[in-house]
């Protein structure tokens, strides 16, 4: 079927300048395959139903829009924590800033190296979850990522891992256009925590494919960097085997345009997937548009999934939530929960939500809800009448609003670090 | 302590006058009660004094130890020593009761230029106060007033009062929604806080609360004014004869 003209020209313009990275035969095959998917699907345009609330133009343009670097006096996040640091500056691996990649219980390598070698587990996985996720909804920017990513981290967890792996994304050039693709495989019964921090680039297209084997547990904590003008599209793909856990939390503050897609498939019985996000947007200095798009497929018995997304918006900030729970035929005893809420601090801000349930099994519990509201004046007065200053009272109520999402973070130190970050953001955005 | 002169208050949103010239002076260390029928303006008086939005002062003044409180923000009034125990304490999901109280205590101290209370000091103090009011550790950890029974909410108000140690306490229908035992407990909490430097304004429909919290002075409010002032016996008169006789007498 021929693509509409608008899609054709956007796609052609974007692909025109791009060359497939060099690599071994196996990955070249996968990249070519992904590229042909991009050509077939065409890059997203505003008229696409899946992009109804978010204009993809700045994510698909041939050149990235420049993004000014943002400086603040905060120290790096998780600095006090024992972690293995892997640093990318504008999408380029930074060996000097990174730790040695050897860590007990896990094999870590770079995609740039591996694509010239034969690593079997990666060959089976790279681009696979992305390709599976193209049905029933097309995700052409993820296919583009699979085709074009030169680098990323490959993590194979085979035993006990003593500390989290922190992927740190530095933004140093105002016109950088970064693409990274990470692949993670947790073998049976293993556990891994991955931290992602930093703004990455003026424009960032990142994919992470995570394959979680039986009884394994994957924890993902992300704090998207605070550069006001950065634009990012990210895809988090997960495949969950029997009794496995997948927990992801994302904190987003600032960013002109962010689209975080999360696509999970629960393929083994008794698996559990929790995805949560807290976004703080202030459109005062630069536009803020944040889009969480989640698609969770239940394809096994007795699985649990939770989506908890909270957004605090002010000064014309825009928040988007598209969340779907698909329960396939036979996925009985599914427990699915989805909540998306926004706190609008003024009349200029907007929250657009599209919660969806699609259920083909008859013995399931699924609930979803979506709300938008302002600060509760009664609560504000109550706090003030006890002596709490108006700005502080408002911050308390904002933090209270976000609490349900933050409670999804299991690790107390990580939760505390993010809480501090949030409090700092609120303090700077008082008016 | 609290001096209200010729206070006229209307609603901001509509053209309606509620307080029509209230005069009231509460001396340091005294307990004054305000009684009156529904709609007489008792709760409005408490809200205006504590700084709630939606009211417009059209005339008159209110001072706390000589300072004009009507121009202050609600938090400034609190730091100056005013406390309102709400008739309907507000539920605040997501804010822990302890966090809330500690923030409040330290905000007031900061506003007065005093040192903040340390976590250990605060904990010791709140545990002792909570015990007196039969508030268990679980209630302190839970979000502010969320899932509290009517009695628990009122006890929580008194706990806040005890921790914040205000000079001027206004109790707005603290007896509403309380059974006999809860009322006794709350009253004991209030009585424990009575001292020479602290004044109370107890707003109530019924005399029964005043059996427990013995007032020095009783005022009857009707149609936005204090229409009669007397000793504790005045409350008994209301209890026995209702408001009709008094209102007829002053009309």
PDB file of C-alpha atoms in Angstrom, chain A residues 191-379:
ATOM      1  CA  UNK A 191      18.208  -9.649  39.190  1.00  0.00           C
ATOM      2  CA  UNK A 192      19.445  -6.354  37.782  1.00  0.00           C
ATOM      3  CA  UNK A 193      18.892  -2.672  38.404  1.00  0.00           C
ATOM      4  CA  UNK A 194      19.564  -0.246  35.578  1.00  0.00           C
ATOM      5  CA  UNK A 195      19.653   3.476  36.245  1.00  0.00           C
ATOM      6  CA  UNK A 196      19.438   5.932  33.380  1.00  0.00           C
ATOM      7  CA  UNK A 197      20.236   9.577  33.969  1.00  0.00           C
ATOM      8  CA  UNK A 198      20.851  12.672  31.920  1.00  0.00           C
ATOM      9  CA  UNK A 199      19.543  14.521  28.898  1.00  0.00           C
ATOM     10  CA  UNK A 200      21.734  12.755  26.296  1.00  0.00           C
ATOM     11  CA  UNK A 201      21.636  15.128  23.333  1.00  0.00           C
ATOM     12  CA  UNK A 202      19.734  17.880  21.574  1.00  0.00           C
ATOM     13  CA  UNK A 203      17.745  15.039  20.071  1.00  0.00           C
ATOM     14  CA  UNK A 204      17.784  11.512  21.391  1.00  0.00           C
ATOM     15  CA  UNK A 205      16.311   8.334  20.005  1.00  0.00           C
ATOM     16  CA  UNK A 206      16.849   5.484  22.409  1.00  0.00           C
ATOM     17  CA  UNK A 207      15.661   1.916  22.548  1.00  0.00           C
ATOM     18  CA  UNK A 208      16.083  -0.635  25.275  1.00  0.00           C
ATOM     19  CA  UNK A 209      15.087  -4.229  24.763  1.00  0.00           C
ATOM     20  CA  UNK A 210      14.859  -6.307  27.905  1.00  0.00           C
ATOM     21  CA  UNK A 211      14.316 -10.037  27.949  1.00  0.00           C
ATOM     22  CA  UNK A 212      13.505 -11.295  31.427  1.00  0.00           C
ATOM     23  CA  UNK A 213      13.754 -15.063  31.920  1.00  0.00           C
ATOM     24  CA  UNK A 214      11.859 -17.116  34.452  1.00  0.00           C
ATOM     25  CA  UNK A 215      12.022 -15.856  38.046  1.00  0.00           C
ATOM     26  CA  UNK A 216      14.304 -12.990  37.056  1.00  0.00           C
ATOM     27  CA  UNK A 217      13.734  -9.426  38.223  1.00  0.00           C
ATOM     28  CA  UNK A 218      14.482  -6.283  36.279  1.00  0.00           C
ATOM     29  CA  UNK A 219      14.389  -2.856  37.888  1.00  0.00           C
ATOM     30  CA  UNK A 220      14.636   0.249  35.766  1.00  0.00           C
ATOM     31  CA  UNK A 221      14.886   3.764  37.144  1.00  0.00           C
ATOM     32  CA  UNK A 222      15.226   6.680  34.836  1.00  0.00           C
ATOM     33  CA  UNK A 223      15.652  10.390  35.459  1.00  0.00           C
ATOM     34  CA  UNK A 224      15.466  12.160  32.162  1.00  0.00           C
ATOM     35  CA  UNK A 225      17.845  15.086  32.117  1.00  0.00           C
ATOM     36  CA  UNK A 226      16.635  18.525  32.836  1.00  0.00           C
ATOM     37  CA  UNK A 227      17.732  20.425  29.725  1.00  0.00           C
ATOM     38  CA  UNK A 228      14.785  22.576  28.774  1.00  0.00           C
ATOM     39  CA  UNK A 229      15.135  22.285  25.046  1.00  0.00           C
ATOM     40  CA  UNK A 230      16.056  18.675  24.487  1.00  0.00           C
ATOM     41  CA  UNK A 231      13.806  16.357  22.501  1.00  0.00           C
ATOM     42  CA  UNK A 232      13.636  12.651  23.009  1.00  0.00           C
ATOM     43  CA  UNK A 233      11.824   9.580  21.850  1.00  0.00           C
ATOM     44  CA  UNK A 234      12.467   6.436  23.804  1.00  0.00           C
ATOM     45  CA  UNK A 235      11.213   2.876  23.552  1.00  0.00           C
ATOM     46  CA  UNK A 236      11.385   0.399  26.373  1.00  0.00           C
ATOM     47  CA  UNK A 237      10.548  -3.112  25.233  1.00  0.00           C
ATOM     48  CA  UNK A 238      10.128  -5.944  27.692  1.00  0.00           C
ATOM     49  CA  UNK A 239       9.377  -9.632  27.392  1.00  0.00           C
ATOM     50  CA  UNK A 240       8.493 -11.352  30.622  1.00  0.00           C
ATOM     51  CA  UNK A 241       8.782 -15.080  31.201  1.00  0.00           C
ATOM     52  CA  UNK A 242       7.122 -17.058  33.958  1.00  0.00           C
ATOM     53  CA  UNK A 243       7.207 -15.481  37.442  1.00  0.00           C
ATOM     54  CA  UNK A 244       9.483 -12.713  36.269  1.00  0.00           C
ATOM     55  CA  UNK A 245       9.278  -9.104  37.436  1.00  0.00           C
ATOM     56  CA  UNK A 246       9.707  -5.934  35.435  1.00  0.00           C
ATOM     57  CA  UNK A 247       9.549  -2.616  37.234  1.00  0.00           C
ATOM     58  CA  UNK A 248      10.207   0.707  35.600  1.00  0.00           C
ATOM     59  CA  UNK A 249       9.971   4.230  36.984  1.00  0.00           C
ATOM     60  CA  UNK A 250      10.693   7.425  35.074  1.00  0.00           C
ATOM     61  CA  UNK A 251      11.051  10.927  36.403  1.00  0.00           C
ATOM     62  CA  UNK A 252      10.875  13.677  33.822  1.00  0.00           C
ATOM     63  CA  UNK A 253      11.408  17.333  34.577  1.00  0.00           C
ATOM     64  CA  UNK A 254      11.717  19.770  31.690  1.00  0.00           C
ATOM     65  CA  UNK A 255      12.343  18.811  28.090  1.00  0.00           C
ATOM     66  CA  UNK A 256      10.705  20.491  25.146  1.00  0.00           C
ATOM     67  CA  UNK A 257       9.442  17.219  23.768  1.00  0.00           C
ATOM     68  CA  UNK A 258       9.539  13.764  25.287  1.00  0.00           C
ATOM     69  CA  UNK A 259       7.810  10.661  24.054  1.00  0.00           C
ATOM     70  CA  UNK A 260       8.408   7.614  26.224  1.00  0.00           C
ATOM     71  CA  UNK A 261       6.948   4.433  24.860  1.00  0.00           C
ATOM     72  CA  UNK A 262       6.879   1.291  26.895  1.00  0.00           C
ATOM     73  CA  UNK A 263       5.788  -1.952  25.292  1.00  0.00           C
ATOM     74  CA  UNK A 264       5.648  -5.036  27.456  1.00  0.00           C
ATOM     75  CA  UNK A 265       4.607  -8.551  26.736  1.00  0.00           C
ATOM     76  CA  UNK A 266       3.797 -10.892  29.587  1.00  0.00           C
ATOM     77  CA  UNK A 267       4.391 -14.272  28.022  1.00  0.00           C
ATOM     78  CA  UNK A 268       4.894 -16.485  31.076  1.00  0.00           C
ATOM     79  CA  UNK A 269       2.396 -17.272  33.824  1.00  0.00           C
ATOM     80  CA  UNK A 270       2.525 -15.336  37.112  1.00  0.00           C
ATOM     81  CA  UNK A 271       4.656 -12.523  35.717  1.00  0.00           C
ATOM     82  CA  UNK A 272       4.457  -9.004  37.100  1.00  0.00           C
ATOM     83  CA  UNK A 273       4.995  -5.693  35.332  1.00  0.00           C
ATOM     84  CA  UNK A 274       4.828  -2.268  36.924  1.00  0.00           C
ATOM     85  CA  UNK A 275       5.451   0.877  34.921  1.00  0.00           C
ATOM     86  CA  UNK A 276       5.273   4.259  36.582  1.00  0.00           C
ATOM     87  CA  UNK A 277       6.183   7.818  35.786  1.00  0.00           C
ATOM     88  CA  UNK A 278       6.182  11.250  37.336  1.00  0.00           C
ATOM     89  CA  UNK A 279       6.534  14.253  35.070  1.00  0.00           C
ATOM     90  CA  UNK A 280       6.970  17.866  36.082  1.00  0.00           C
ATOM     91  CA  UNK A 281       6.478  20.409  33.399  1.00  0.00           C
ATOM     92  CA  UNK A 282       6.830  24.167  33.492  1.00  0.00           C
ATOM     93  CA  UNK A 283       6.272  25.900  30.196  1.00  0.00           C
ATOM     94  CA  UNK A 284       7.483  29.271  31.449  1.00  0.00           C
ATOM     95  CA  UNK A 285      10.923  29.317  29.813  1.00  0.00           C
ATOM     96  CA  UNK A 286      10.484  26.829  27.050  1.00  0.00           C
ATOM     97  CA  UNK A 287       7.577  24.666  25.918  1.00  0.00           C
ATOM     98  CA  UNK A 288       7.042  21.400  27.751  1.00  0.00           C
ATOM     99  CA  UNK A 289       5.409  18.452  26.088  1.00  0.00           C
ATOM    100  CA  UNK A 290       5.558  15.038  27.677  1.00  0.00           C
ATOM    101  CA  UNK A 291       3.978  11.904  26.300  1.00  0.00           C
ATOM    102  CA  UNK A 292       3.803   8.527  28.024  1.00  0.00           C
ATOM    103  CA  UNK A 293       2.606   5.831  25.698  1.00  0.00           C
ATOM    104  CA  UNK A 294       2.285   2.381  27.213  1.00  0.00           C
ATOM    105  CA  UNK A 295       1.142  -0.892  25.720  1.00  0.00           C
ATOM    106  CA  UNK A 296       0.991  -3.959  27.915  1.00  0.00           C
ATOM    107  CA  UNK A 297      -0.036  -7.311  26.494  1.00  0.00           C
ATOM    108  CA  UNK A 298      -1.142 -10.114  28.776  1.00  0.00           C
ATOM    109  CA  UNK A 299      -0.615 -13.431  27.067  1.00  0.00           C
ATOM    110  CA  UNK A 300      -0.331 -15.797  30.031  1.00  0.00           C
ATOM    111  CA  UNK A 301      -2.183 -16.837  33.155  1.00  0.00           C
ATOM    112  CA  UNK A 302      -2.349 -14.989  36.436  1.00  0.00           C
ATOM    113  CA  UNK A 303      -0.156 -12.035  35.535  1.00  0.00           C
ATOM    114  CA  UNK A 304      -0.279  -8.594  37.134  1.00  0.00           C
ATOM    115  CA  UNK A 305       0.369  -5.259  35.477  1.00  0.00           C
ATOM    116  CA  UNK A 306       0.233  -1.741  36.878  1.00  0.00           C
ATOM    117  CA  UNK A 307       0.571   1.595  35.128  1.00  0.00           C
ATOM    118  CA  UNK A 308       0.799   4.650  37.379  1.00  0.00           C
ATOM    119  CA  UNK A 309       1.456   7.969  35.668  1.00  0.00           C
ATOM    120  CA  UNK A 310       1.301  11.391  37.283  1.00  0.00           C
ATOM    121  CA  UNK A 311       1.965  14.748  35.743  1.00  0.00           C
ATOM    122  CA  UNK A 312       2.256  18.182  37.282  1.00  0.00           C
ATOM    123  CA  UNK A 313       1.802  20.880  34.678  1.00  0.00           C
ATOM    124  CA  UNK A 314       2.037  24.658  34.689  1.00  0.00           C
ATOM    125  CA  UNK A 315       2.497  27.617  32.365  1.00  0.00           C
ATOM    126  CA  UNK A 316       1.100  25.984  29.267  1.00  0.00           C
ATOM    127  CA  UNK A 317       2.789  22.618  29.763  1.00  0.00           C
ATOM    128  CA  UNK A 318       1.191  19.689  27.959  1.00  0.00           C
ATOM    129  CA  UNK A 319       0.978  16.146  29.267  1.00  0.00           C
ATOM    130  CA  UNK A 320      -0.133  13.133  27.264  1.00  0.00           C
ATOM    131  CA  UNK A 321      -0.951   9.614  28.361  1.00  0.00           C
ATOM    132  CA  UNK A 322      -1.859   6.801  26.028  1.00  0.00           C
ATOM    133  CA  UNK A 323      -2.065   3.567  27.919  1.00  0.00           C
ATOM    134  CA  UNK A 324      -3.393   0.246  26.870  1.00  0.00           C
ATOM    135  CA  UNK A 325      -3.903  -3.096  28.503  1.00  0.00           C
ATOM    136  CA  UNK A 326      -4.486  -5.886  26.005  1.00  0.00           C
ATOM    137  CA  UNK A 327      -5.603  -9.164  27.516  1.00  0.00           C
ATOM    138  CA  UNK A 328      -5.341 -11.941  24.982  1.00  0.00           C
ATOM    139  CA  UNK A 329      -7.656 -14.904  24.762  1.00  0.00           C
ATOM    140  CA  UNK A 330      -6.808 -17.380  27.468  1.00  0.00           C
ATOM    141  CA  UNK A 331      -4.907 -14.892  29.668  1.00  0.00           C
ATOM    142  CA  UNK A 332      -7.207 -15.690  32.573  1.00  0.00           C
ATOM    143  CA  UNK A 333      -6.784 -14.305  36.087  1.00  0.00           C
ATOM    144  CA  UNK A 334      -5.125 -11.204  34.703  1.00  0.00           C
ATOM    145  CA  UNK A 335      -4.938  -8.339  37.171  1.00  0.00           C
ATOM    146  CA  UNK A 336      -4.509  -5.094  35.265  1.00  0.00           C
ATOM    147  CA  UNK A 337      -4.498  -1.613  36.749  1.00  0.00           C
ATOM    148  CA  UNK A 338      -3.939   1.697  35.089  1.00  0.00           C
ATOM    149  CA  UNK A 339      -4.143   5.211  36.467  1.00  0.00           C
ATOM    150  CA  UNK A 340      -3.119   8.452  34.833  1.00  0.00           C
ATOM    151  CA  UNK A 341      -3.584  11.748  36.580  1.00  0.00           C
ATOM    152  CA  UNK A 342      -2.593  15.309  36.109  1.00  0.00           C
ATOM    153  CA  UNK A 343      -2.358  18.209  38.483  1.00  0.00           C
ATOM    154  CA  UNK A 344      -2.891  21.390  36.508  1.00  0.00           C
ATOM    155  CA  UNK A 345      -1.438  24.346  38.353  1.00  0.00           C
ATOM    156  CA  UNK A 346      -3.064  26.881  36.053  1.00  0.00           C
ATOM    157  CA  UNK A 347      -5.647  27.204  33.308  1.00  0.00           C
ATOM    158  CA  UNK A 348      -3.091  27.249  30.479  1.00  0.00           C
ATOM    159  CA  UNK A 349      -1.830  23.718  30.931  1.00  0.00           C
ATOM    160  CA  UNK A 350      -3.327  20.668  29.312  1.00  0.00           C
ATOM    161  CA  UNK A 351      -3.559  16.963  29.941  1.00  0.00           C
ATOM    162  CA  UNK A 352      -4.650  14.646  27.147  1.00  0.00           C
ATOM    163  CA  UNK A 353      -5.342  11.053  28.013  1.00  0.00           C
ATOM    164  CA  UNK A 354      -6.406   7.986  26.143  1.00  0.00           C
ATOM    165  CA  UNK A 355      -6.747   5.015  28.461  1.00  0.00           C
ATOM    166  CA  UNK A 356      -7.694   1.770  26.749  1.00  0.00           C
ATOM    167  CA  UNK A 357      -8.626  -1.745  27.733  1.00  0.00           C
ATOM    168  CA  UNK A 358      -9.020  -4.541  25.244  1.00  0.00           C
ATOM    169  CA  UNK A 359      -9.950  -7.846  26.799  1.00  0.00           C
ATOM    170  CA  UNK A 360     -10.498 -11.246  25.258  1.00  0.00           C
ATOM    171  CA  UNK A 361     -10.581 -13.330  28.427  1.00  0.00           C
ATOM    172  CA  UNK A 362     -13.562 -13.597  30.736  1.00  0.00           C
ATOM    173  CA  UNK A 363     -11.984 -14.123  34.139  1.00  0.00           C
ATOM    174  CA  UNK A 364      -9.888 -11.007  34.649  1.00  0.00           C
ATOM    175  CA  UNK A 365      -9.795  -7.905  36.826  1.00  0.00           C
ATOM    176  CA  UNK A 366      -8.856  -4.753  34.949  1.00  0.00           C
ATOM    177  CA  UNK A 367      -9.417  -1.206  36.039  1.00  0.00           C
ATOM    178  CA  UNK A 368      -8.387   2.126  34.691  1.00  0.00           C
ATOM    179  CA  UNK A 369      -8.884   5.726  35.600  1.00  0.00           C
ATOM    180  CA  UNK A 370      -7.781   9.127  34.456  1.00  0.00           C
ATOM    181  CA  UNK A 371      -8.251  12.470  36.155  1.00  0.00           C
ATOM    182  CA  UNK A 372      -7.251  16.099  35.851  1.00  0.00           C
ATOM    183  CA  UNK A 373      -7.502  18.509  38.704  1.00  0.00           C
ATOM    184  CA  UNK A 374      -6.188  21.620  40.355  1.00  0.00           C
ATOM    185  CA  UNK A 375      -4.617  22.052  43.768  1.00  0.00           C
ATOM    186  CA  UNK A 376      -7.221  21.436  46.443  1.00  0.00           C
ATOM    187  CA  UNK A 377      -7.949  24.883  47.918  1.00  0.00           C
ATOM    188  CA  UNK A 378      -9.354  23.414  51.120  1.00  0.00           C
ATOM    189  CA  UNK A 379      -6.196  21.416  51.723  1.00  0.00           C
TER     190      UNK A 379
END
